Tab-separated table of C-alpha atoms in Angstrom:
chain	number	residue	atom	x	y	z
R	1	MET	CA	-8.343	12.798	-9.204
R	2	PRO	CA	-6.220	12.164	-12.321
R	3	GLU	CA	-7.843	11.895	-15.716
R	4	PHE	CA	-7.870	8.407	-17.197
R	5	ASP	CA	-6.457	9.434	-20.551
R	6	LEU	CA	-3.934	8.156	-23.095
R	7	ALA	CA	-0.973	9.873	-21.451
R	8	PHE	CA	-1.600	7.989	-18.198
R	9	ILE	CA	-2.219	4.720	-20.071
R	10	TRP	CA	1.174	5.141	-21.751
R	11	ALA	CA	2.816	6.088	-18.476
R	12	GLY	CA	1.474	2.830	-17.038
R	13	LEU	CA	2.748	0.796	-20.013
R	14	ILE	CA	6.240	2.290	-19.801
R	15	ALA	CA	6.310	1.837	-16.019
R	16	PHE	CA	5.367	-1.820	-16.540
R	17	ALA	CA	8.092	-2.281	-19.192
R	18	VAL	CA	10.747	-0.753	-16.909
R	19	LEU	CA	9.619	-2.906	-13.969
R	20	ALA	CA	9.663	-6.028	-16.163
R	21	TYR	CA	13.198	-5.182	-17.256
R	22	VAL	CA	14.433	-4.537	-13.706
R	23	ILE	CA	13.116	-7.773	-12.202
R	24	LEU	CA	13.949	-9.969	-15.215
R	25	ASP	CA	17.340	-8.630	-16.286
R	26	GLY	CA	18.151	-7.894	-12.643
R	27	PHE	CA	18.713	-11.527	-11.718
R	28	ASP	CA	20.902	-12.307	-14.728
R	29	LEU	CA	22.983	-9.187	-14.063
R	30	GLY	CA	23.204	-10.440	-10.484
R	31	VAL	CA	24.535	-13.804	-11.689
R	32	GLY	CA	27.243	-11.875	-13.582
R	33	ILE	CA	28.130	-9.821	-10.491
R	34	LEU	CA	28.558	-13.014	-8.432
R	35	PHE	CA	30.355	-14.853	-11.256
R	36	PRO	CA	33.983	-14.476	-9.979
R	37	LEU	CA	32.957	-15.961	-6.610
R	38	PHE	CA	32.348	-19.365	-8.230
R	39	ASP	CA	35.172	-21.768	-9.083
R	40	LYS	CA	36.472	-21.763	-12.644
R	41	GLY	CA	35.142	-24.505	-14.880
R	42	VAL	CA	31.974	-26.437	-14.077
R	43	GLN	CA	30.617	-24.027	-11.447
R	44	ARG	CA	30.894	-20.977	-13.695
R	45	ASP	CA	29.540	-22.925	-16.682
R	46	GLN	CA	26.490	-23.962	-14.653
R	47	ALA	CA	25.887	-20.422	-13.389
R	48	MET	CA	26.030	-18.960	-16.905
R	49	ASN	CA	23.872	-21.743	-18.349
R	50	SER	CA	21.131	-20.902	-15.835
R	51	VAL	CA	20.556	-17.510	-17.525
R	52	ALA	CA	21.793	-18.177	-21.081
R	53	PRO	CA	18.348	-19.114	-22.509
R	54	VAL	CA	16.572	-15.977	-21.237
R	55	TRP	CA	19.022	-13.084	-20.777
R	56	ASP	CA	18.565	-11.540	-24.242
R	57	GLY	CA	14.783	-11.815	-24.078
R	58	ASN	CA	14.871	-10.039	-20.719
R	59	GLU	CA	16.541	-7.021	-22.323
R	60	THR	CA	13.640	-6.643	-24.770
R	61	TRP	CA	11.788	-4.791	-22.027
R	62	LEU	CA	14.563	-2.191	-21.834
R	63	VAL	CA	14.141	-1.501	-25.546
R	64	LEU	CA	10.378	-1.207	-25.125
R	65	GLY	CA	10.695	1.147	-22.150
R	66	GLY	CA	13.369	3.357	-23.742
R	67	GLY	CA	11.744	3.412	-27.176
R	68	GLY	CA	8.331	4.081	-25.698
R	69	LEU	CA	9.674	6.987	-23.642
R	70	MET	CA	11.226	8.556	-26.740
R	71	ALA	CA	8.080	8.170	-28.849
R	72	VAL	CA	5.407	8.979	-26.287
R	73	PHE	CA	7.123	11.411	-23.902
R	74	PRO	CA	9.612	13.175	-26.204
R	75	LEU	CA	10.024	16.167	-23.895
R	76	ALA	CA	11.019	13.943	-20.965
R	77	TYR	CA	13.358	11.953	-23.226
R	78	ALA	CA	14.977	15.128	-24.616
R	79	THR	CA	15.587	16.632	-21.171
R	80	VAL	CA	16.529	13.548	-19.159
R	81	LEU	CA	18.900	11.982	-21.698
R	82	PRO	CA	21.426	14.906	-21.788
R	83	ALA	CA	21.527	14.840	-17.997
R	84	LEU	CA	22.342	11.121	-17.919
R	85	TYR	CA	24.536	10.604	-20.990
R	86	ALA	CA	27.508	9.251	-19.035
R	87	PRO	CA	25.719	6.569	-16.951
R	88	ILE	CA	23.492	5.536	-19.883
R	89	ILE	CA	26.473	5.091	-22.225
R	90	ALA	CA	28.291	3.158	-19.481
R	91	MET	CA	25.223	0.935	-19.057
R	92	LEU	CA	25.013	0.191	-22.791
R	93	LEU	CA	28.733	-0.613	-23.022
R	94	GLY	CA	28.385	-2.927	-20.025
R	95	LEU	CA	25.429	-4.742	-21.611
R	96	VAL	CA	27.372	-5.112	-24.886
R	97	PHE	CA	30.433	-6.574	-23.132
R	98	ARG	CA	28.421	-9.159	-21.206
R	99	GLY	CA	26.356	-10.010	-24.296
R	100	VAL	CA	29.490	-10.751	-26.315
R	101	ALA	CA	30.865	-12.810	-23.425
R	102	PHE	CA	27.883	-15.168	-23.656
R	103	GLU	CA	28.953	-16.189	-27.161
R	104	TYR	CA	32.750	-15.924	-27.163
R	105	ARG	CA	33.397	-17.546	-23.775
R	106	TRP	CA	32.341	-20.966	-25.109
R	107	ARG	CA	34.560	-20.731	-28.219
R	108	THR	CA	37.932	-20.474	-26.506
R	109	HIS	CA	39.809	-22.098	-23.628
R	110	ARG	CA	43.021	-20.083	-23.561
R	111	ALA	CA	41.291	-16.700	-23.531
R	112	ARG	CA	38.265	-17.726	-21.486
R	113	TRP	CA	39.423	-15.607	-18.538
R	114	ILE	CA	38.973	-12.490	-20.700
R	115	TRP	CA	35.306	-13.285	-21.315
R	116	ASP	CA	34.766	-14.269	-17.691
R	117	TRP	CA	36.056	-10.821	-16.801
R	118	ALA	CA	33.859	-9.211	-19.500
R	119	PHE	CA	30.777	-11.003	-18.158
R	120	PHE	CA	31.486	-9.871	-14.586
R	121	SER	CA	32.584	-6.294	-15.327
R	122	GLY	CA	29.842	-5.717	-17.899
R	123	SER	CA	27.200	-6.891	-15.417
R	124	LEU	CA	28.603	-4.766	-12.577
R	125	VAL	CA	28.995	-1.618	-14.690
R	126	ALA	CA	25.468	-1.954	-16.119
R	127	ALA	CA	23.986	-2.394	-12.624
R	128	LEU	CA	25.914	0.519	-11.117
R	129	ALA	CA	25.048	2.782	-14.066
R	130	GLN	CA	21.339	1.990	-13.799
R	131	GLY	CA	21.353	2.744	-10.077
R	132	ILE	CA	23.301	5.969	-10.562
R	133	ALA	CA	20.886	7.117	-13.282
R	134	LEU	CA	17.955	6.373	-10.973
R	135	GLY	CA	19.560	8.315	-8.138
R	136	ALA	CA	20.266	11.261	-10.420
R	137	LEU	CA	16.634	11.282	-11.556
R	138	VAL	CA	15.377	11.139	-7.961
R	139	GLN	CA	17.570	14.063	-6.879
R	140	GLY	CA	16.200	16.125	-9.781
R	141	ILE	CA	17.012	17.251	-13.317
R	142	ALA	CA	17.642	20.994	-13.908
R	143	ILE	CA	15.126	22.117	-16.547
R	144	GLU	CA	14.287	25.635	-17.740
R	145	ASN	CA	12.110	26.569	-20.723
R	146	ARG	CA	11.738	22.871	-21.632
R	147	GLU	CA	15.537	22.367	-21.875
R	148	TYR	CA	18.158	20.718	-19.695
R	149	VAL	CA	20.321	23.447	-18.142
R	150	GLY	CA	22.543	21.394	-15.838
R	151	GLY	CA	26.156	20.325	-16.269
R	152	TRP	CA	27.813	17.144	-17.546
R	153	TRP	CA	28.599	15.855	-14.056
R	154	ASP	CA	25.441	16.768	-12.135
R	155	TRP	CA	24.593	13.070	-11.931
R	156	LEU	CA	27.743	12.378	-9.875
R	157	THR	CA	26.650	12.893	-6.253
R	158	PRO	CA	26.916	10.895	-2.993
R	159	PHE	CA	23.204	10.020	-3.273
R	160	SER	CA	23.506	8.672	-6.835
R	161	MET	CA	26.598	6.654	-5.816
R	162	LEU	CA	24.569	5.190	-2.959
R	163	THR	CA	21.661	4.224	-5.233
R	164	GLY	CA	24.159	2.715	-7.698
R	165	ALA	CA	25.630	0.528	-4.959
R	166	ALA	CA	22.159	-0.344	-3.651
R	167	LEU	CA	20.949	-1.548	-7.045
R	168	ALA	CA	24.106	-3.595	-7.684
R	169	VAL	CA	23.800	-5.307	-4.282
R	170	GLY	CA	20.069	-5.838	-4.854
R	171	TYR	CA	20.798	-7.465	-8.214
R	172	ALA	CA	23.337	-9.702	-6.459
R	173	LEU	CA	20.524	-10.808	-4.125
R	174	LEU	CA	18.305	-11.587	-7.123
R	175	GLY	CA	21.180	-13.511	-8.756
R	176	ALA	CA	21.937	-15.523	-5.610
R	177	THR	CA	18.289	-16.490	-5.076
R	178	TRP	CA	17.961	-17.366	-8.782
R	179	LEU	CA	20.982	-19.691	-8.627
R	180	ASN	CA	19.627	-21.222	-5.408
R	181	MET	CA	16.422	-21.990	-7.310
R	182	LYS	CA	17.914	-23.140	-10.636
R	183	THR	CA	21.101	-25.043	-9.779
R	184	THR	CA	22.202	-28.063	-7.758
R	185	ASP	CA	25.159	-29.348	-5.737
R	186	ALA	CA	28.130	-27.032	-5.148
R	187	VAL	CA	26.752	-24.066	-7.119
R	188	ARG	CA	23.500	-24.108	-5.156
R	189	GLU	CA	25.305	-24.371	-1.831
R	190	ARG	CA	27.597	-21.473	-2.651
R	191	ALA	CA	24.663	-19.371	-3.908
R	192	ARG	CA	22.816	-20.032	-0.631
R	193	SER	CA	25.766	-18.622	1.308
R	194	PHE	CA	25.576	-15.448	-0.803
R	195	VAL	CA	21.829	-14.995	-0.165
R	196	TRP	CA	22.340	-14.163	3.522
R	197	TRP	CA	24.853	-11.354	3.172
R	198	ALA	CA	23.195	-9.985	0.021
R	199	MET	CA	19.848	-9.859	1.841
R	200	LEU	CA	21.305	-8.009	4.841
R	201	ALA	CA	23.267	-5.571	2.655
R	202	THR	CA	20.231	-4.921	0.424
R	203	LEU	CA	17.986	-4.186	3.411
R	204	ALA	CA	20.587	-1.856	4.943
R	205	LEU	CA	20.988	0.100	1.691
R	206	ILE	CA	17.217	0.264	1.099
R	207	GLY	CA	16.844	1.680	4.604
R	208	ILE	CA	19.496	4.380	4.067
R	209	VAL	CA	18.085	5.412	0.661
R	210	SER	CA	14.530	5.461	2.052
R	211	LEU	CA	15.512	7.673	4.991
R	212	TRP	CA	17.517	10.027	2.770
R	213	THR	CA	15.008	10.452	-0.095
R	214	PRO	CA	12.274	12.492	1.731
R	215	PHE	CA	14.844	15.181	2.587
R	216	ILE	CA	16.031	15.646	-1.013
R	217	ASP	CA	12.924	17.504	-2.191
R	218	PRO	CA	9.879	18.966	-0.360
R	219	LEU	CA	7.687	16.996	-2.788
R	220	TYR	CA	9.011	13.712	-1.415
R	221	TYR	CA	8.756	14.856	2.201
R	222	GLU	CA	5.137	15.912	1.721
R	223	ARG	CA	4.327	12.662	-0.079
R	224	TRP	CA	5.696	10.419	2.693
R	225	PHE	CA	4.895	12.427	5.828
R	226	THR	CA	1.467	13.991	5.231
R	227	PHE	CA	-1.960	12.350	5.220
R	228	PRO	CA	-3.279	10.397	3.331
R	229	THR	CA	-0.134	9.223	1.485
R	230	GLU	CA	1.838	8.904	4.752
R	231	ILE	CA	0.035	5.615	5.270
R	232	PHE	CA	2.436	4.153	2.688
R	233	SER	CA	5.313	4.980	5.068
R	234	PHE	CA	4.023	2.068	7.168
R	235	LEU	CA	2.526	-0.224	4.520
R	236	VAL	CA	5.544	-0.450	2.186
R	237	PRO	CA	8.137	-1.233	4.923
R	238	ALA	CA	5.712	-3.732	6.506
R	239	ALA	CA	5.296	-5.516	3.175
R	240	ILE	CA	9.086	-5.637	2.731
R	241	VAL	CA	9.417	-7.218	6.183
R	242	GLY	CA	6.845	-9.810	5.073
R	243	CYS	CA	8.945	-10.603	1.981
R	244	VAL	CA	12.064	-10.996	4.138
R	245	TRP	CA	10.229	-13.420	6.433
R	246	ILE	CA	9.131	-15.527	3.442
R	247	MET	CA	12.703	-15.482	2.113
R	248	TRP	CA	14.001	-16.639	5.505
R	249	GLN	CA	11.448	-19.464	5.669
R	250	GLY	CA	12.282	-20.526	2.124
R	251	MET	CA	15.957	-20.778	3.009
R	252	VAL	CA	15.563	-22.743	6.251
R	253	ARG	CA	12.861	-25.055	4.806
R	254	ASN	CA	14.643	-25.613	1.458
R	255	ARG	CA	11.788	-24.153	-0.589
R	256	ASP	CA	14.080	-22.978	-3.360
R	257	ALA	CA	11.566	-20.792	-5.227
R	258	TRP	CA	10.508	-18.781	-2.162
R	259	PRO	CA	13.695	-16.684	-1.736
R	260	PHE	CA	13.692	-15.694	-5.415
R	261	LEU	CA	10.005	-14.743	-5.428
R	262	SER	CA	10.505	-12.818	-2.172
R	263	ALA	CA	13.445	-10.909	-3.653
R	264	LEU	CA	11.252	-10.011	-6.646
R	265	GLY	CA	8.612	-8.817	-4.178
R	266	ILE	CA	11.141	-6.508	-2.475
R	267	PHE	CA	12.087	-4.991	-5.838
R	268	ILE	CA	8.431	-4.490	-6.797
R	269	LEU	CA	7.701	-2.776	-3.465
R	270	CYS	CA	10.701	-0.444	-3.886
R	271	TYR	CA	9.492	0.356	-7.387
R	272	ILE	CA	6.040	1.177	-6.016
R	273	GLY	CA	7.752	3.448	-3.491
R	274	ILE	CA	9.466	5.332	-6.316
R	275	GLY	CA	6.110	5.669	-8.076
R	276	ILE	CA	4.539	7.107	-4.901
R	277	SER	CA	7.336	9.683	-4.725
R	278	PHE	CA	7.144	10.661	-8.414
R	279	TYR	CA	3.431	10.683	-9.261
R	280	PRO	CA	2.147	12.611	-11.232
R	281	TYR	CA	5.598	13.768	-12.374
R	282	ILE	CA	7.642	11.908	-14.987
R	283	VAL	CA	10.640	14.170	-14.215
R	284	PRO	CA	10.314	14.891	-10.470
R	285	ALA	CA	9.152	18.424	-9.636
R	286	ALA	CA	9.815	19.535	-13.238
R	287	LEU	CA	7.560	17.785	-15.805
R	288	THR	CA	4.243	16.061	-15.236
R	289	ILE	CA	3.028	13.142	-17.321
R	290	GLU	CA	0.566	15.427	-19.130
R	291	GLU	CA	3.167	18.121	-19.849
R	292	ALA	CA	5.691	15.680	-21.321
R	293	ALA	CA	3.245	13.668	-23.472
R	294	ALA	CA	3.195	13.707	-27.286
R	295	PRO	CA	0.074	14.965	-29.145
R	296	GLU	CA	-3.114	12.931	-28.676
R	297	ALA	CA	-3.066	11.644	-32.291
R	298	SER	CA	0.454	10.249	-31.816
R	299	LEU	CA	-0.547	8.535	-28.572
R	300	GLU	CA	-3.523	6.889	-30.304
R	301	PHE	CA	-1.433	5.695	-33.268
R	302	LEU	CA	1.343	4.260	-31.091
R	303	LEU	CA	-1.127	2.590	-28.731
R	304	VAL	CA	-2.380	0.408	-31.604
R	305	GLY	CA	1.152	-0.936	-32.045
R	306	ALA	CA	1.541	-1.446	-28.290
R	307	ILE	CA	-1.693	-3.459	-28.127
R	308	VAL	CA	-0.133	-5.908	-30.601
R	309	LEU	CA	3.483	-5.784	-29.402
R	310	VAL	CA	3.150	-6.058	-25.613
R	311	PRO	CA	1.101	-9.317	-25.623
R	312	MET	CA	3.599	-10.808	-28.120
R	313	ILE	CA	6.550	-9.990	-25.856
R	314	LEU	CA	4.678	-11.299	-22.825
R	315	GLY	CA	3.793	-14.478	-24.728
R	316	TYR	CA	7.292	-15.431	-25.829
R	317	THR	CA	8.753	-14.424	-22.452
R	318	ILE	CA	6.376	-16.748	-20.608
R	319	TYR	CA	6.994	-19.498	-23.177
R	320	ALA	CA	10.798	-19.217	-22.806
R	321	TYR	CA	10.607	-19.549	-19.027
R	322	TRP	CA	8.234	-22.504	-19.361
R	323	VAL	CA	10.483	-24.351	-21.831
R	324	PHE	CA	13.572	-23.890	-19.622
R	325	ARG	CA	11.784	-24.467	-16.298
R	326	GLY	CA	13.291	-26.550	-13.518
R	327	LYS	CA	16.861	-27.067	-12.376
R	328	VAL	CA	19.784	-26.703	-14.793
R	329	ASP	CA	21.298	-30.068	-15.721
R	330	PRO	CA	25.050	-29.881	-14.897
R	331	GLU	CA	25.766	-32.450	-17.618
R	332	SER	CA	24.203	-30.463	-20.438
R	333	GLY	CA	24.513	-26.909	-21.621
R	334	TYR	CA	22.574	-24.298	-23.454
R	335	HIS	CA	25.434	-23.747	-25.915
């Protein structure tokens, strides 16, 4: 039975921040990945306007998760970061490119194609890099004497490439269901056509990753195929099937919010699956949450700031989504 102490409270806060980032920024990265599949002009303007009011607020959770990891679990930060320099730098460059595209695309007509390309490529690179980093973490980080001892390219493996592709396709599903919910007319109809293939591809990739993961490390195999945790081997897939059924019903009955909420449910269930595999490790099979945590006094001091900061971020996030609720008006724009 784990101790209910500050290290586990902080692990829960950081896990929540990362999950919030994945499900919130995931759909606007997905809109960027699908962007070239919409016609130039009104369709692309409408797609970008659907995420323009909220995309930068969504990335706040990435800052909270990354900053919190550095401050609260410095040993994990110091050992994981050198192992993942390449995908993390690629992710940040991708986020910068797409962020600039939001502003510059609306200030030029002749060079708009450049910023369309920046929005698409930045979104795709960021999604792939996040998935690759996740896959590299799942397959394990080489640590000895509290230091990273692996090479520069250890993250580049068939499994990490697979997780990179899986996350990018999953984000495309989130983006398609978001556009189905937020837009009208031709953009909505085209987004609906993307939902079907993105859903099938996401489920196929989730299945392959799920079948592969238990054989990467004995820890994962034991977690998923021994009692009592083996019960999750049935519960998690069953819950995902339930989400897919709700998504299907939402599509055929024109309940536009259902597919998006179902896609979020699939992401949350996959995230829970990762947590089941990892717990109580923060770096799988190498560092536990307790081993990687900062001194107790630091955890107490930082928790005071988190008690103030997290509700503030939650408050303005909820307010932003409330203000910009409903369908996007094709005749008006955010810019």
